[in-house]
Coordinates of N, CA and C and ligand atoms in Angstrom, one line a residue:
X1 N 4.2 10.3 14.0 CA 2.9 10.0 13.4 C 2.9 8.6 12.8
X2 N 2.4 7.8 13.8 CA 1.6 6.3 12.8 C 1.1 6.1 11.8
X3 N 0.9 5.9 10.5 CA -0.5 5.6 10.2 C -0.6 4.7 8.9
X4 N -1.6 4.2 8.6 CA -1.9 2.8 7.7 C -2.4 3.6 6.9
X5 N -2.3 2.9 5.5 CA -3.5 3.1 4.5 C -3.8 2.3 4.2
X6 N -4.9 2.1 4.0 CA -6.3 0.9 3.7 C -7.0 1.4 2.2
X7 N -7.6 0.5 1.6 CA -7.8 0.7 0.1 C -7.6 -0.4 -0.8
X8 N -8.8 -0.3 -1.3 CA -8.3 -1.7 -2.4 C -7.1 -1.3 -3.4
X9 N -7.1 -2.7 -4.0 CA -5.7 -2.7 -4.6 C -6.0 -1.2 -5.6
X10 N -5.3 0.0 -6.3 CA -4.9 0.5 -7.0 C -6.1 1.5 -6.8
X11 N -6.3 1.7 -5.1 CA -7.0 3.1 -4.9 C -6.5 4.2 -4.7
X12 N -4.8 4.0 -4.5 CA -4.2 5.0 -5.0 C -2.9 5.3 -3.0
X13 N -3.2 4.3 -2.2 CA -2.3 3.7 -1.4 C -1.1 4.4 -1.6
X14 N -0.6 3.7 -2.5 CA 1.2 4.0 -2.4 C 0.9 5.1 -3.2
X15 N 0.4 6.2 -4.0 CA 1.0 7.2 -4.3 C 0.6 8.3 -3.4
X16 N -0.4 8.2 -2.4 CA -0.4 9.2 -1.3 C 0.6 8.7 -0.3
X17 N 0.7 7.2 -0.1 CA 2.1 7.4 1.6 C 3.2 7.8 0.5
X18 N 3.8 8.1 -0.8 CA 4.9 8.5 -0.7 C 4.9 10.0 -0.7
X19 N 3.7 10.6 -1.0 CA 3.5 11.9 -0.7 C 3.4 12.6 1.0
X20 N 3.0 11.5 1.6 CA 2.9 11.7 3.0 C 4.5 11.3 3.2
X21 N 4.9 10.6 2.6 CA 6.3 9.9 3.7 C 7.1 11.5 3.3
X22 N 7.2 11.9 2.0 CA 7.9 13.4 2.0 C 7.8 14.7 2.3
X23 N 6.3 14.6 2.4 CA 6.2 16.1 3.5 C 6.2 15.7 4.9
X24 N 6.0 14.6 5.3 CA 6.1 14.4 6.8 C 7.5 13.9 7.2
X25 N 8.2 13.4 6.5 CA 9.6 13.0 6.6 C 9.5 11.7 7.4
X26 N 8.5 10.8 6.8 CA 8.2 9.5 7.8 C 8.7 8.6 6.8
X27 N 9.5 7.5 7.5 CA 9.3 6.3 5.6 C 8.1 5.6 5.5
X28 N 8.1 5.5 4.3 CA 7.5 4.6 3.7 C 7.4 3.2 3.5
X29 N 6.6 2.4 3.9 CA 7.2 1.4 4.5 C 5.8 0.5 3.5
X30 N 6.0 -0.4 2.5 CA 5.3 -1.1 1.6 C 5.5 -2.6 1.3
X31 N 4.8 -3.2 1.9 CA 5.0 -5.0 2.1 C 5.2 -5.3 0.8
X32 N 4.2 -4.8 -0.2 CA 4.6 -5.2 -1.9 C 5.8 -4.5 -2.1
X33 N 6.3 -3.8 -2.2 CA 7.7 -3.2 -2.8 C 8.4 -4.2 -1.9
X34 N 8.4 -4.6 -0.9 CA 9.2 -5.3 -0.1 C 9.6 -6.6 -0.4
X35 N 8.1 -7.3 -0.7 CA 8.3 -9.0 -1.9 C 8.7 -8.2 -2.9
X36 N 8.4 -7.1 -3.7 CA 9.1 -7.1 -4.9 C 10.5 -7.3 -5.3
X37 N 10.9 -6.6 -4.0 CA 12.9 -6.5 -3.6 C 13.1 -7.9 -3.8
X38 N 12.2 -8.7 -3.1 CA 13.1 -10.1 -2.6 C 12.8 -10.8 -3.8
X39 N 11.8 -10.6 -4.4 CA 11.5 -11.3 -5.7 C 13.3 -11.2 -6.9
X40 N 13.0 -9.9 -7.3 CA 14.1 -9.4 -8.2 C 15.8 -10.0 -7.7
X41 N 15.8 -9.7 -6.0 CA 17.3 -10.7 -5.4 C 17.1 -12.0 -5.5
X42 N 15.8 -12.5 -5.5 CA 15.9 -14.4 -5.9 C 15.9 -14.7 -4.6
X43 N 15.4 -14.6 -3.4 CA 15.5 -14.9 -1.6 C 14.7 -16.0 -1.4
X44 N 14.9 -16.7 -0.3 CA 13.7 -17.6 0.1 C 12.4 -17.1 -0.1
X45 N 12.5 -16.0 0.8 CA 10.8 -15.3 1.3 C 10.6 -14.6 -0.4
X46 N 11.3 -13.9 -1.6 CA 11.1 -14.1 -2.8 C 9.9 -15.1 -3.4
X47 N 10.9 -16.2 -3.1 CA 10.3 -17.4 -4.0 C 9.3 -17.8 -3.4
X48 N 8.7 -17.5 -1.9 CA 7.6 -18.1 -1.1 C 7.1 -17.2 -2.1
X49 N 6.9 -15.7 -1.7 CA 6.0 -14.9 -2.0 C 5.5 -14.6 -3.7
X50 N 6.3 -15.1 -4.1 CA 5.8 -15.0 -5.9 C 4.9 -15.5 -6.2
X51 N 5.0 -16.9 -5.5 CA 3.7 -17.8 -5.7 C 2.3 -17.6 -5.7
X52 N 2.3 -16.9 -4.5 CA 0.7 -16.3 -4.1 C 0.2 -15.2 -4.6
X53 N 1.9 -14.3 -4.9 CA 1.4 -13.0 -6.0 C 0.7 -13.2 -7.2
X54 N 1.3 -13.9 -7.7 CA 1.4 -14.5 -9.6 C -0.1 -15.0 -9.4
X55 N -0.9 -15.0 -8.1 CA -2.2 -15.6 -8.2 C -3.2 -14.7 -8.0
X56 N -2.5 -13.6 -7.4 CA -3.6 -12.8 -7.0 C -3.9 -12.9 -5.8
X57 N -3.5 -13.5 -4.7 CA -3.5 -14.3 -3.0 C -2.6 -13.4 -2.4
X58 N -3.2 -13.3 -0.7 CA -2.2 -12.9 -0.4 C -1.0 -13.7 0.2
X59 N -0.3 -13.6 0.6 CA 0.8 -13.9 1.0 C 0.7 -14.0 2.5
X60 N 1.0 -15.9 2.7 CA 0.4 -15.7 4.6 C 0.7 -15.1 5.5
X61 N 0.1 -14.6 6.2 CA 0.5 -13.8 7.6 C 1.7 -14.3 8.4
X62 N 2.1 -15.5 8.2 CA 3.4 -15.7 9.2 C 4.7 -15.6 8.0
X63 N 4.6 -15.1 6.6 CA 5.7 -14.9 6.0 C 5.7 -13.3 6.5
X64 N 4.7 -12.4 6.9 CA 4.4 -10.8 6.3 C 4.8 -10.5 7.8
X65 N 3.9 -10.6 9.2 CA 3.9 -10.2 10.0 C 5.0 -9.7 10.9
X66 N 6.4 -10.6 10.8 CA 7.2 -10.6 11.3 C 8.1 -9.3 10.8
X67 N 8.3 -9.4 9.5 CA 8.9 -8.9 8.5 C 8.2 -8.0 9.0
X68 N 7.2 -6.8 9.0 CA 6.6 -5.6 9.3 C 7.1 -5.4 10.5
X69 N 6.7 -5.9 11.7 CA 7.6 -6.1 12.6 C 8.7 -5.3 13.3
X70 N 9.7 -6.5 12.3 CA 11.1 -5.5 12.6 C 10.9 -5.0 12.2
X71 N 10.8 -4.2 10.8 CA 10.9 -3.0 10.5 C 10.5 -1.8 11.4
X72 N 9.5 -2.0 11.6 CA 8.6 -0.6 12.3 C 10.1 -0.5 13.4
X73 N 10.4 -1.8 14.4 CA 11.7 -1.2 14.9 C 12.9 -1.1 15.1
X74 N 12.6 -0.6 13.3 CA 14.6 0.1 13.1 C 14.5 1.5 13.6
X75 N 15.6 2.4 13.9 CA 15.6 3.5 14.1 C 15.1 4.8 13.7
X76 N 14.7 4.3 12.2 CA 14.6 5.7 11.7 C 12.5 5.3 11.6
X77 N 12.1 4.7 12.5 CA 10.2 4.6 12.6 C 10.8 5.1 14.0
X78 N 11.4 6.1 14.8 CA 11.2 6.4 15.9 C 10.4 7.4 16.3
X79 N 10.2 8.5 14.7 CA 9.3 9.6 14.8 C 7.7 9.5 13.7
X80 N 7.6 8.1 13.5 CA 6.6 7.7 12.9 C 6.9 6.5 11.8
X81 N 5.5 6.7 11.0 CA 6.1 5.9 9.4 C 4.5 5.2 8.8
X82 N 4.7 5.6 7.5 CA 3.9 5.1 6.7 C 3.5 3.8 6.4
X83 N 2.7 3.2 6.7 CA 2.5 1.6 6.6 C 1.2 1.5 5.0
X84 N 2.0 1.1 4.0 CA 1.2 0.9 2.9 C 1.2 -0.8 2.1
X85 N -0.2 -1.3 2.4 CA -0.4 -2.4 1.9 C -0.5 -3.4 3.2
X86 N -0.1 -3.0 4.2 CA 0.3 -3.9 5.5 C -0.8 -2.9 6.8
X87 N -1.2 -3.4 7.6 CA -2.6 -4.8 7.6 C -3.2 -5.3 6.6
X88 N -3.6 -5.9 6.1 CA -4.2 -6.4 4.9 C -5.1 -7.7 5.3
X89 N -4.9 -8.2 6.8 CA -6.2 -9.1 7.4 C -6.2 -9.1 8.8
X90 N -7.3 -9.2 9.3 CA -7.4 -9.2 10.8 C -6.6 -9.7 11.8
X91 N -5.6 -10.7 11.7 CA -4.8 -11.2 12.1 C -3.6 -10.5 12.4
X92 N -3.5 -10.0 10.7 CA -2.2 -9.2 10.6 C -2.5 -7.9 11.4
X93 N -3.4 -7.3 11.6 CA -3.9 -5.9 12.7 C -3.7 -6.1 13.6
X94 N -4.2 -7.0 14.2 CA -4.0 -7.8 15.6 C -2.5 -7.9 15.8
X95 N -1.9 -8.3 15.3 CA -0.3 -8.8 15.6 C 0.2 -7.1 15.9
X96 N -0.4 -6.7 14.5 CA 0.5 -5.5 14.9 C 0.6 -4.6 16.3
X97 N -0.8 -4.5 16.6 CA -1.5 -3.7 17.8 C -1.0 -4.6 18.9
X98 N -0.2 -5.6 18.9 CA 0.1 -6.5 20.4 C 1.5 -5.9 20.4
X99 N 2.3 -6.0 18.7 CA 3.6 -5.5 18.8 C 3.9 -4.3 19.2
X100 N 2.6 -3.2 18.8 CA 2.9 -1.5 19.6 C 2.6 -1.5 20.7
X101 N 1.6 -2.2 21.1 CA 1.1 -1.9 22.3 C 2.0 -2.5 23.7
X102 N 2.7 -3.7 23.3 CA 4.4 -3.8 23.8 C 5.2 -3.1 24.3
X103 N 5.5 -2.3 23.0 CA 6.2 -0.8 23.1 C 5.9 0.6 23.2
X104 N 4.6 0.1 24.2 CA 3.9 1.6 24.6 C 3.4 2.4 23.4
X105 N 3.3 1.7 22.3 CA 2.8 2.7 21.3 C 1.3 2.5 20.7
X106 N 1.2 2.7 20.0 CA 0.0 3.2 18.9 C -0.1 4.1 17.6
X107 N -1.4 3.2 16.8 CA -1.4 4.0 16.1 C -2.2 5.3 15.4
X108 N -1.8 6.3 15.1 CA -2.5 7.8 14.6 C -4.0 7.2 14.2
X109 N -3.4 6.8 12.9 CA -4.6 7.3 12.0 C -4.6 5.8 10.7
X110 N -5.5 5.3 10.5 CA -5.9 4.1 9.5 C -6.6 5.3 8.5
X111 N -6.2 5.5 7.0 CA -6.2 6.5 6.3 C -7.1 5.9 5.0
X112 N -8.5 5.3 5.0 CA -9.1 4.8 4.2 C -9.6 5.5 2.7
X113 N -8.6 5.1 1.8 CA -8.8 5.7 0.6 C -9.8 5.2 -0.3
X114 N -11.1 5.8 -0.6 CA -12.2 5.1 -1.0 C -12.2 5.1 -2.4
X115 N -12.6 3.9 -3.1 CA -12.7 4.0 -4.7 C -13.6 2.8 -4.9
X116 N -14.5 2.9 -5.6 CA -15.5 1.9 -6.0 C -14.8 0.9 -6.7
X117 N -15.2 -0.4 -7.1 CA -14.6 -1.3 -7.6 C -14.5 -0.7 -9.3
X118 N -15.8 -0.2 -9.4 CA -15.8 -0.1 -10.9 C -14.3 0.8 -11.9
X119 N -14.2 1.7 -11.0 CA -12.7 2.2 -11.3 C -11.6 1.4 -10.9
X120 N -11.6 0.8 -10.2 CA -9.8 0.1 -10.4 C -9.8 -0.5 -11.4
X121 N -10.4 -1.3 -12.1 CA -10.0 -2.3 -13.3 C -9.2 -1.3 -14.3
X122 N -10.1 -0.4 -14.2 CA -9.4 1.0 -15.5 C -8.1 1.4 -14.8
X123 N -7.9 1.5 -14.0 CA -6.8 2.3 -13.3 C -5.6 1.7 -13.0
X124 N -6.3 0.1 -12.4 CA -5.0 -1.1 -12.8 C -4.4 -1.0 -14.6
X125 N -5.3 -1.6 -15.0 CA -4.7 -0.9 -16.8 C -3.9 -0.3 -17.2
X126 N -4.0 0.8 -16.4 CA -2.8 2.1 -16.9 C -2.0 2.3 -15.9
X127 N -2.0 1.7 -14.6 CA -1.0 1.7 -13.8 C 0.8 1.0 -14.7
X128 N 2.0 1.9 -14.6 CA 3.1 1.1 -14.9 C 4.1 1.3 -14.1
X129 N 4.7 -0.1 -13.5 CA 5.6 0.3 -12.2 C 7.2 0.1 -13.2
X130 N 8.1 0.8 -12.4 CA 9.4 1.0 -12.6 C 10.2 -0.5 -12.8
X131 N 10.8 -1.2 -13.7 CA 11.2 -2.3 -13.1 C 12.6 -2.3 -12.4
X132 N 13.4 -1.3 -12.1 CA 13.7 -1.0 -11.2 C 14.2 -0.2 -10.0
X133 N 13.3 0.6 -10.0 CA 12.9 1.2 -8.6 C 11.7 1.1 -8.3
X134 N 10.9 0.8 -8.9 CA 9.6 0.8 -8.1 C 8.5 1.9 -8.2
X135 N 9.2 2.7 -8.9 CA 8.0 4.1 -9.1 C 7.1 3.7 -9.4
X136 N 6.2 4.4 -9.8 CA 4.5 4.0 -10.1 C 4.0 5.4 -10.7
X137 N 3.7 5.1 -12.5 CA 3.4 6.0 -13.2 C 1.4 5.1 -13.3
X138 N 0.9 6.1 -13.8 CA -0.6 6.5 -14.9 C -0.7 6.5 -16.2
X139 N -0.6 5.9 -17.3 CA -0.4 5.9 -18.7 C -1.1 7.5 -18.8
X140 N -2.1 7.5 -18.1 CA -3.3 9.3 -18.2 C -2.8 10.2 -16.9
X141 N -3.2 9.3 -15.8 CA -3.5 10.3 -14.9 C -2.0 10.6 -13.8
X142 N -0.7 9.9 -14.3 CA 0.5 10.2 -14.0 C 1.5 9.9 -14.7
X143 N 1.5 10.0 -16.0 CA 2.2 9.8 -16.8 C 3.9 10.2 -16.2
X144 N 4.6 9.5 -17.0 CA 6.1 9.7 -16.8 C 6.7 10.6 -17.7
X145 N 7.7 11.7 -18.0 CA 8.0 12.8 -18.5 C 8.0 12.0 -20.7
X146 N 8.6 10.9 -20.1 CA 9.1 10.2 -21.7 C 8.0 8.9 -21.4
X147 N 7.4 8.6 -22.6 CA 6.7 7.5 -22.7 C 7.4 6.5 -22.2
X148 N 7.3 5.3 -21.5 CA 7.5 4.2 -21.5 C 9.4 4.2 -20.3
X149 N 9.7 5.3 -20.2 CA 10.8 5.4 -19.3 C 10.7 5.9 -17.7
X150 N 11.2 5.5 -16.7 CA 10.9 6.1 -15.5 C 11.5 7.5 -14.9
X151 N 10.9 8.6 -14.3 CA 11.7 10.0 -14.5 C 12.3 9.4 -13.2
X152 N 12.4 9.1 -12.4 CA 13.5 8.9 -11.4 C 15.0 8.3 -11.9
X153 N 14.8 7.1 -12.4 CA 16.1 6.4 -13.0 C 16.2 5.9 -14.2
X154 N 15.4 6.4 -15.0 CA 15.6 6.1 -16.5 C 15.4 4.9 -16.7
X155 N 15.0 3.7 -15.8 CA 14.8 2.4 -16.5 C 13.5 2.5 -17.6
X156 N 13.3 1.0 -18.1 CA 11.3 0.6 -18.4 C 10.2 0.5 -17.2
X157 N 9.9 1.4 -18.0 CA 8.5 0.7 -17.0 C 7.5 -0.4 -17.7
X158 N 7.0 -0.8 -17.1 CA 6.2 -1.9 -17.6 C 4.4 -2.7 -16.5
X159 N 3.5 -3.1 -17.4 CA 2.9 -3.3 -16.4 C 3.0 -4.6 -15.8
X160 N 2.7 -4.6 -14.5 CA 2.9 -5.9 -13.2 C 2.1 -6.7 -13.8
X161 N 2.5 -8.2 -13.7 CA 1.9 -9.3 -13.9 C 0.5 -9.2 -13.3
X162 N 0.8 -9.1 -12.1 CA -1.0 -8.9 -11.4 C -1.7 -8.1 -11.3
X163 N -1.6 -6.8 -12.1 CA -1.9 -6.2 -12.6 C -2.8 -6.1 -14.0
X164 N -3.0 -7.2 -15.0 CA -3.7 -7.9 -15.9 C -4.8 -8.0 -15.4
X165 N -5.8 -7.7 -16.0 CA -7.5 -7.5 -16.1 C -7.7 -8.7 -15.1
X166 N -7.5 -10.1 -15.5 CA -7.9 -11.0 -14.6 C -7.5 -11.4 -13.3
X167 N -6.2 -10.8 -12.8 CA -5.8 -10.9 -11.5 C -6.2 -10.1 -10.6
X168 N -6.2 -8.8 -11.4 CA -7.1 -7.7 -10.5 C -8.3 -8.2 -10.0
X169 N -9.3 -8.6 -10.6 CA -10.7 -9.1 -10.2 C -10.3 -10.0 -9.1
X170 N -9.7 -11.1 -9.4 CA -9.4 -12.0 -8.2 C -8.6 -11.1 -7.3
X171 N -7.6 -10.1 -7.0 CA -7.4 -9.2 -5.8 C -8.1 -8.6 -5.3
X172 N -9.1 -8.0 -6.3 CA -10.2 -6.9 -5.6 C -10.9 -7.8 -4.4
X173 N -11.5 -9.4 -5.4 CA -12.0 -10.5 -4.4 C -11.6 -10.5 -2.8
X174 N -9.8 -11.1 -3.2 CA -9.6 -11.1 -1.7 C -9.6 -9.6 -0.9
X175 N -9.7 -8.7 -1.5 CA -10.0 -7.3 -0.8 C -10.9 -7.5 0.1
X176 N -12.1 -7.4 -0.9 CA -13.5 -7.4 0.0 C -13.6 -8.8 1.0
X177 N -13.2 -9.7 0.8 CA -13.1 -10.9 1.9 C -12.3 -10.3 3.1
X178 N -10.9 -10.4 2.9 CA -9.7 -10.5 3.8 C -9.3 -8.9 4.4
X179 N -9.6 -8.3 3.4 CA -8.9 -7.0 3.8 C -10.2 -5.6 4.3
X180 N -11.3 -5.1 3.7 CA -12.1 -4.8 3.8 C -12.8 -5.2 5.2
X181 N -12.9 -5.7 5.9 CA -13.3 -6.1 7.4 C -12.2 -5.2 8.0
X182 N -11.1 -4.6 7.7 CA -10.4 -3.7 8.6 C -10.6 -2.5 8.9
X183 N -11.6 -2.1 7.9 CA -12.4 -0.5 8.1 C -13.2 -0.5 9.3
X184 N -13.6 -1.5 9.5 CA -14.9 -1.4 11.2 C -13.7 -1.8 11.8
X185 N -12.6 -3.0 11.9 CA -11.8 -3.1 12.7 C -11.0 -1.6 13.2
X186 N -10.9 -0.5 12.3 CA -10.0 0.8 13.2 C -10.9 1.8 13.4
X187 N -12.3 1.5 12.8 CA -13.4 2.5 12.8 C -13.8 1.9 14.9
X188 N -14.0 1.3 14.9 CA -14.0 0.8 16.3 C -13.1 1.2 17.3
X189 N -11.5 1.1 16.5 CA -10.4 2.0 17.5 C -10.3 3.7 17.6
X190 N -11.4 3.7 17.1 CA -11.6 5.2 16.6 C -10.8 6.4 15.9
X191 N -9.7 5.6 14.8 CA -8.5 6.0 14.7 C -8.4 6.3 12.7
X192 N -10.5 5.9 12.4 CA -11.0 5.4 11.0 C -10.8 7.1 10.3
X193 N -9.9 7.3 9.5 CA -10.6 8.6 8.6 C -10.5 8.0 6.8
X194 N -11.9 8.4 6.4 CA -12.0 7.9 5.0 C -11.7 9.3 3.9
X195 N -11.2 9.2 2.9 CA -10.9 9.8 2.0 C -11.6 10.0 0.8
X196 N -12.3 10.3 0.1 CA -12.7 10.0 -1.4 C -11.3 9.8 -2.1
X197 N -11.2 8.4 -2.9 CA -10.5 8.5 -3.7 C -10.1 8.4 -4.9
X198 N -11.5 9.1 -4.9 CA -11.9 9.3 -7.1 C -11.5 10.6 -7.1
X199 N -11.2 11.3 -6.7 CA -10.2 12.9 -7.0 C -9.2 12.7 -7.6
X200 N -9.2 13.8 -8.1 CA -7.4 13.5 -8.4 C -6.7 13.8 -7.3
X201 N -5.1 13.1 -7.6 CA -4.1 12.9 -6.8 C -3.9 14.0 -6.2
X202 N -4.1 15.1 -6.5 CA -3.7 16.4 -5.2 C -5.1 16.4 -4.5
X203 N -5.8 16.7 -4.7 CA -7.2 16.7 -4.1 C -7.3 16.0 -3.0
X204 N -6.6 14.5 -3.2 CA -7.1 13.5 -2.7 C -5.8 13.9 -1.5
X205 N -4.7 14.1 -1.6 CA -3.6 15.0 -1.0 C -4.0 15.7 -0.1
X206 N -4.9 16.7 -0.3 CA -5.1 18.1 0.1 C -6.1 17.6 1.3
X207 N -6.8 16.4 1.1 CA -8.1 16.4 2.0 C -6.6 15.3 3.3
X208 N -5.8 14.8 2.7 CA -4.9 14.1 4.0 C -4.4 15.0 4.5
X209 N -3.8 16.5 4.0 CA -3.6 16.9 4.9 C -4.1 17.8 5.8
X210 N -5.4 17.8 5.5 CA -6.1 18.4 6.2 C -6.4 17.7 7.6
X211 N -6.4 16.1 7.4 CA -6.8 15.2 8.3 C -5.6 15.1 9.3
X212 N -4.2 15.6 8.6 CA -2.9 15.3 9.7 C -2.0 16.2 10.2
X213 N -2.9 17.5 9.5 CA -2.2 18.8 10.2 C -1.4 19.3 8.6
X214 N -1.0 20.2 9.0 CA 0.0 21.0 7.4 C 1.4 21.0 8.2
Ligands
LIG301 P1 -1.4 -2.9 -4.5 O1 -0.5 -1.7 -4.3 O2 -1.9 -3.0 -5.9 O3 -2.5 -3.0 -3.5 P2 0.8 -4.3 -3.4 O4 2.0 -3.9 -4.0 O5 0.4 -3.7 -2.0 O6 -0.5 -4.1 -4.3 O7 0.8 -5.9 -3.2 C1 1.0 -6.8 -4.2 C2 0.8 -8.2 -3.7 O8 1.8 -8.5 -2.6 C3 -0.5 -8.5 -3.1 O9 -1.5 -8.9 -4.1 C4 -0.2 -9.7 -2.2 O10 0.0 -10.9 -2.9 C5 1.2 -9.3 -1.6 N1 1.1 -8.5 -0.4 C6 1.5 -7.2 -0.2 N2 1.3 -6.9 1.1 C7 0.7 -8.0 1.7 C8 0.3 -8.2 3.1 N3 0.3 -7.3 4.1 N4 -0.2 -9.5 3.3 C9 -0.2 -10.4 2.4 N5 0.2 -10.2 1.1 C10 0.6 -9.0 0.8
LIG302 P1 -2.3 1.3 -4.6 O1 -1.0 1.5 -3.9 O2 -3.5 1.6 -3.7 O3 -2.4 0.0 -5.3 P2 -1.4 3.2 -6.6 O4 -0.9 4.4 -5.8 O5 -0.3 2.4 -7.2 O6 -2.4 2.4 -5.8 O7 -2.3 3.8 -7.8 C1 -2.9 2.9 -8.7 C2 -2.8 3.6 -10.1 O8 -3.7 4.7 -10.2 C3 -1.4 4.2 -10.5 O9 -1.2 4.0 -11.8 C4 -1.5 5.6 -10.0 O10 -0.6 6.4 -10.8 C5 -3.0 5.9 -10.4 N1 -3.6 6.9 -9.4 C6 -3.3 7.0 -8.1 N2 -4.1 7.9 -7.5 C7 -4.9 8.4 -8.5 C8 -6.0 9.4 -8.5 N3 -6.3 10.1 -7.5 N4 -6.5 9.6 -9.7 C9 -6.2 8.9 -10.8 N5 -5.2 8.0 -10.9 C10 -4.6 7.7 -9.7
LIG303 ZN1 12.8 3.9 -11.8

């Protein structure tokens, strides 16, 4: 099973594909956790990609594309895999659909998690990511077992630079510019299912897997 999730920033993306990547046993596969790695090791593509993060921009399609790329063909995407944050512009869709369609493949399902703008600013707020693994808690609505610690590995958590009230607005921006044009782009491949994604997190769960089988 293929499939993307689409959603503005902090509609709630990465905490349904890692729910999907572990009952479906597909990985998880996240362009931001991916500049995050390279950010934290100090890499070339790190230091490219910080720049445009720290701004709220995305990060050009000929740093991202390639890098998604291989990935999808390592061995363990042979029985599917979650793609979260990646398409993120027309271009980058395109590339990808030349690179499956190469390999005789395709994809499932584009998994559009719907959230009005008015809620992410709040939701960015209380989002706090792991600083090192990467988890992703809710100050409210996913709190971590101990305040301020991550239950996977005990680090801090802490909130993301672009994550701040004023970066968000400028991401939501390039959303509706750059990334938001991909709902008609997979609604056209007929491959579009939207989600409500003002439920809560199981709810919002329950209706994917309704959409992908149990
Ligand atoms: P969120 O989960 O809040 O949507 P991400 O972790 O997916 O944020 O992305 C953080 C940042 O990483 C983005 O604002 C952007 O700068 C960069 N990024 C991630 N994925 C892509 C992509 N596919 N194309 C370009 N930039 C990307
Ligand atoms: P994205 O990957 O789309 O940027 P996240 O999965 O990181 O979004 O979620 C953004 C923030 O909102 C996180 O703090 C997360 O714990 C919280 N969150 C995710 N889904 C929901 C939901 N259905 N209801 C309330 N909060 C949510
Ligand atoms: Zn952690």
């Amino acid at each position: 099973m293929k499939i993307i999730m689409l959603g503005a920033p902090g509609a709630g993306k990465g905490t349904q594909a890692k729910k999907i990547s572990e009952k479906y046993q597909i990985p998880h596969i996240s362009t931001g956790d991916i500049f995050r790695a390279n950010i934290k090791e100090g890499t070339e593509l790190g230091k490219q990609a910080k720049t445009y993060m720290d701004q709220g921009l995305l990060v050009p399609d000929e740093l991202t594309v390639n890098l998604v790329i291989d990935r999808v063909e390592h061995d363990d995407c042979k029985n599917g895999y979650v793609l979260d944050g990646f398409p993120r512009t027309i271009p980058q869709a395109e590339a990808l659909d030349k690179a499956l369609s190469g390999l005789g493949e395709h994809l499932d399902y584009a998994l559009n998690v719907d959230v009005p703008d008015e809620n992410i600013v709040k939701r960015m707020a209380g989002r706090r990511a792991c600083i090192s693994c990467g988890a992703t808690y809710h100050v409210v609505y996913a709190a971590p077992k101990t305040e301020g610690i991550c239950d996977v590995c005990g680090s801090e958590l802490v909130l993301r630079d672009d994550d701040k009230p004023e970066t968000v607005t400028k991401r939501l921006g390039v959303y509706h510019e750059q990334t938001k044009p991909l709902i008609d782009y997979y609604a056209e491949e007929g491959i579009l299912k939207t989600i409500d994604g003002t439920q809560n997190l199981e709810a919002v769960f329950d209706d994917i897997k309704r959409i992908l089988g149990e």
